[in-house]
mmCIF file of C-alpha atoms in Angstrom:
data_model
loop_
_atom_site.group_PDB
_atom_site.id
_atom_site.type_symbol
_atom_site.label_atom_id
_atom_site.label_comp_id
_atom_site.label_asym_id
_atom_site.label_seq_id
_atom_site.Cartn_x
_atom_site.Cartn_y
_atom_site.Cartn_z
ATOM 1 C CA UNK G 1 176.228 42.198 41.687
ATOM 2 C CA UNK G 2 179.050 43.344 43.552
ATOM 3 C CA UNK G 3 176.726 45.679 45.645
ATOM 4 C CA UNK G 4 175.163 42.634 46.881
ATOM 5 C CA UNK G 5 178.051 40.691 47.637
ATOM 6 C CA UNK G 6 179.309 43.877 49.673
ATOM 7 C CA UNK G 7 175.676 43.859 51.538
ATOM 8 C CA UNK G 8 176.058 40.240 52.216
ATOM 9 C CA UNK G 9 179.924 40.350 53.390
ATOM 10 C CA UNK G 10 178.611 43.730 56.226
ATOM 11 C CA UNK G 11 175.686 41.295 57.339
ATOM 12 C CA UNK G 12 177.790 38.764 57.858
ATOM 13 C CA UNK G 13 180.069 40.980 59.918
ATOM 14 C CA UNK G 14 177.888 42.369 61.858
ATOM 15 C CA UNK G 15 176.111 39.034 62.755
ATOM 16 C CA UNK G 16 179.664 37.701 64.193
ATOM 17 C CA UNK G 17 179.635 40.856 66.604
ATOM 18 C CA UNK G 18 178.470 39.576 70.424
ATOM 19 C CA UNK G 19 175.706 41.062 71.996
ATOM 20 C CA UNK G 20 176.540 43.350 74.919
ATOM 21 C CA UNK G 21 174.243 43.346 78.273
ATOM 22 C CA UNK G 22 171.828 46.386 78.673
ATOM 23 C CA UNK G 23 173.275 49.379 80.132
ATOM 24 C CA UNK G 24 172.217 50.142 84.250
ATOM 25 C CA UNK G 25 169.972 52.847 82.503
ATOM 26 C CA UNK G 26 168.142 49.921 80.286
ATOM 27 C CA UNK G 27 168.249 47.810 82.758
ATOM 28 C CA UNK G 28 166.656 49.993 85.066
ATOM 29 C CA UNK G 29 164.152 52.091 82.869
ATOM 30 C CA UNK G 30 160.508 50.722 83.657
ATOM 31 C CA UNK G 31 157.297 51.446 81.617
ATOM 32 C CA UNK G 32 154.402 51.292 83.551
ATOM 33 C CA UNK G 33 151.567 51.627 80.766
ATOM 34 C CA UNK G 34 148.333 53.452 80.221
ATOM 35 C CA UNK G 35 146.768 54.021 84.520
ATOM 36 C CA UNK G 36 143.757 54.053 83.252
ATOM 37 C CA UNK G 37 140.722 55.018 86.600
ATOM 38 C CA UNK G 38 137.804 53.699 84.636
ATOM 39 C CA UNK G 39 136.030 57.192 85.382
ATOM 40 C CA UNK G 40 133.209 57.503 82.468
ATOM 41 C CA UNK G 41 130.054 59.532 81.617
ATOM 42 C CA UNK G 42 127.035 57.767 82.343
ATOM 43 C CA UNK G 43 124.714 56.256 79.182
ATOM 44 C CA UNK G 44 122.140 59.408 79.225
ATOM 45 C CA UNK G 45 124.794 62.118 80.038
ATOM 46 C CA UNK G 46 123.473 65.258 77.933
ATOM 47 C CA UNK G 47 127.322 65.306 76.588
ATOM 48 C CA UNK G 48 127.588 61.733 75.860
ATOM 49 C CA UNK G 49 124.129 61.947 73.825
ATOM 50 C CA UNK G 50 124.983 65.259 72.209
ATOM 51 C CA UNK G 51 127.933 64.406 70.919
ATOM 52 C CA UNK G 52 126.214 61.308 69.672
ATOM 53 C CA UNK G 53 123.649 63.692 67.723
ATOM 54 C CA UNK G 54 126.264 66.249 66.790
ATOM 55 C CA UNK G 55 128.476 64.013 65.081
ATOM 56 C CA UNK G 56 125.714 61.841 63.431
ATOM 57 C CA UNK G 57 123.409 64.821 61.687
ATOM 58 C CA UNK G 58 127.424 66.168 60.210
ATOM 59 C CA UNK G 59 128.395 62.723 59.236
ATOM 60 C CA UNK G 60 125.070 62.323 57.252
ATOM 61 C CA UNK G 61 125.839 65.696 55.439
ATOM 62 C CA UNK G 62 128.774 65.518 54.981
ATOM 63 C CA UNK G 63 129.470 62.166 53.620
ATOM 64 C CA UNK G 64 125.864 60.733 52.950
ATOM 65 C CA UNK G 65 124.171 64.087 51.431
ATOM 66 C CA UNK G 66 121.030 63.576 53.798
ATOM 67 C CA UNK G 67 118.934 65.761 56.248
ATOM 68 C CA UNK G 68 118.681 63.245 58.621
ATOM 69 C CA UNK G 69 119.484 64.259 62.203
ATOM 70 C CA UNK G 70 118.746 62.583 65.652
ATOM 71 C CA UNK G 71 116.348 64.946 67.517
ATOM 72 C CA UNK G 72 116.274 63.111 70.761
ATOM 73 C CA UNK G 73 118.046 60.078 72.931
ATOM 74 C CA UNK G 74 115.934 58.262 75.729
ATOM 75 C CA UNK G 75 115.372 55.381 77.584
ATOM 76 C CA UNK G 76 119.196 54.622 77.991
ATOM 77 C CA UNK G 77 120.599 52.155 79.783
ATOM 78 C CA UNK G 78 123.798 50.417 80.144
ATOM 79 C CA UNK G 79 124.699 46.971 78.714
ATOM 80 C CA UNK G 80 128.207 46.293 79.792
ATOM 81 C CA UNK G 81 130.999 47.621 81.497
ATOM 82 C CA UNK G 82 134.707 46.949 80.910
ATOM 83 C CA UNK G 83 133.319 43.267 79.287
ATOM 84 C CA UNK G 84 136.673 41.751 78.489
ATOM 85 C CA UNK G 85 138.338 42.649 82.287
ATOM 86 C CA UNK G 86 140.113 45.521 83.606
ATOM 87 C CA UNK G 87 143.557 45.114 81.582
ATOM 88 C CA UNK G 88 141.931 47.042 78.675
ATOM 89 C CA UNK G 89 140.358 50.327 78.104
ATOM 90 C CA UNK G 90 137.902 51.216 80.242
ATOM 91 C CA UNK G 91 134.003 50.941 77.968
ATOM 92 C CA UNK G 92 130.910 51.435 79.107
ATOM 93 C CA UNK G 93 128.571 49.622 76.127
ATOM 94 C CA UNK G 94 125.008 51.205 76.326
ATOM 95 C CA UNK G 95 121.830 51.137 74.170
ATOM 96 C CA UNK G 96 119.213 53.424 74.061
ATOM 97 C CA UNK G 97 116.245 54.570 71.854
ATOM 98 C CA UNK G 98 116.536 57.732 69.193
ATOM 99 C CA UNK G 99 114.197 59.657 67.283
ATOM 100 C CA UNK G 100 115.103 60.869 64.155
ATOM 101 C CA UNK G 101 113.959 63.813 61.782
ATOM 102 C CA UNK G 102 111.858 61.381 59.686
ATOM 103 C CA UNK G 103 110.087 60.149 62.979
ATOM 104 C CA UNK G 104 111.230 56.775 63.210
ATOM 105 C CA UNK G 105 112.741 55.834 66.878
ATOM 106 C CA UNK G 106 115.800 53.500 66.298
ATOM 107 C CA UNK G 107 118.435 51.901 68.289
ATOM 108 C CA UNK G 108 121.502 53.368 68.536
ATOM 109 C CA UNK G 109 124.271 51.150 70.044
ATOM 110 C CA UNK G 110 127.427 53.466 71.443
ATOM 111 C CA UNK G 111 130.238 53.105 73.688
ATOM 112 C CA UNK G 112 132.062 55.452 75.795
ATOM 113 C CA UNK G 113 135.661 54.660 75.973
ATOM 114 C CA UNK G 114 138.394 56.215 78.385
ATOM 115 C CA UNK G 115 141.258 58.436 76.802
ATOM 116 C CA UNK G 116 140.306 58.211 73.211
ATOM 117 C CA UNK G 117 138.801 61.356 72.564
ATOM 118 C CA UNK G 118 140.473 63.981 70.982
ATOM 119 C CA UNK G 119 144.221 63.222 70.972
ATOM 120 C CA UNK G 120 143.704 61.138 73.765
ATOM 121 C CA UNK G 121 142.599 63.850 75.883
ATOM 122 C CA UNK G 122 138.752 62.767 77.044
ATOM 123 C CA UNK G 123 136.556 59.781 76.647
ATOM 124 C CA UNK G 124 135.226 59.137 73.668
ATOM 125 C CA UNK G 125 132.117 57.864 72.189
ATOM 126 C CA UNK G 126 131.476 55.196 69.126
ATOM 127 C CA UNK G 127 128.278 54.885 68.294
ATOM 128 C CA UNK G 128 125.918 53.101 65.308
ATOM 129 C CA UNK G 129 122.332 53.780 64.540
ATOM 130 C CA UNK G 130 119.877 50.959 63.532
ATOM 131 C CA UNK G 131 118.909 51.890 60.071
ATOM 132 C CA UNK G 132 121.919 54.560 58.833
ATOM 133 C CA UNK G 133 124.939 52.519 59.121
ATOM 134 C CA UNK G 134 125.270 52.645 55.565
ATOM 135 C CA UNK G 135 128.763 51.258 55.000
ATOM 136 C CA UNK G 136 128.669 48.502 57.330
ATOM 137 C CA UNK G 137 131.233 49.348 59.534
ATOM 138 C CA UNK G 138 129.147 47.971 62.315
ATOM 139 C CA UNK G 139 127.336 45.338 60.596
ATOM 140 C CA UNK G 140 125.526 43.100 60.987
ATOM 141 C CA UNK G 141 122.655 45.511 62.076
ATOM 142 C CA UNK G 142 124.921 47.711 64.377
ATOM 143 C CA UNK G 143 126.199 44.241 66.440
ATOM 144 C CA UNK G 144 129.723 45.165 66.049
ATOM 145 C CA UNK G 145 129.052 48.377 68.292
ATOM 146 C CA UNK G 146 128.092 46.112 71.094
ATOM 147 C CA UNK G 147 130.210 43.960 73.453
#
């Protein structure tokens, strides 16, 4: 009890204490923010795509014990482009038709994002395929991966 009563007594103290203006440094220290130039990999870009396939056939291993792998990406095409203004990240929202290993062609939803690759380096690219997304993440039927 007398712990508290000493807590209470410092807070109380301290609260009397006037606040002092900022310093010529605080005053004068400006953050600009992420510059982001909105420069991004087009939907069908053989990176974009393999990375899409890369990541999907080890996530399916790895996590989902399956052989399933995405053997080719066509018929891309872009759905949006920085959809909630320019303030934000820089996305470019595309769909596009996959085949995979047991020769069904889904959609796969993905977006390529600016600076969110690894550590922030690179764009990066979330994507969701019609069929697989087998925790939800992106449900209802991969609409959370679009705009």
């Amino acid at each position: 009890m007398r712990i508290a009563g000493f807590v209470a007594a410092a807070l109380l103290a301290a609260s009397c204490v006037p606040a002092l203006a900022a310093s010529a440094l605080e005053k004068n220290f400006w953050l600009s923010g992420p510059n982001y130039d909105g420069v991004l990999p087009q939907c069908s870009d053989p990176a974009v795509t393999g990375r899409i396939s890369s990541r999907f056939a080890a996530k399916e291993a790895n996590y989902w014990n399956s052989t399933l792998t995405i053997q080719q990406i066509d018929e891309s095409r872009q759905i949006a482009f920085e959809p909630w203004g320019t303030d934000y990240i820089p996305r470019r929202f595309c769909v596009a038709r996959a085949l995979t290993s047991d020769g069904h062609y889904r959609r796969v939803s993905y977006s390529i994002a600016e600076d969110t690759g690894w550590i922030g380096f690179s764009w990066g690219v979330e994507w969701c395929l019609d069929g697989t997304d087998h925790n939800l993440a992106y449900a209802p039927a991969c609409k959370m991966a679009r705009p």
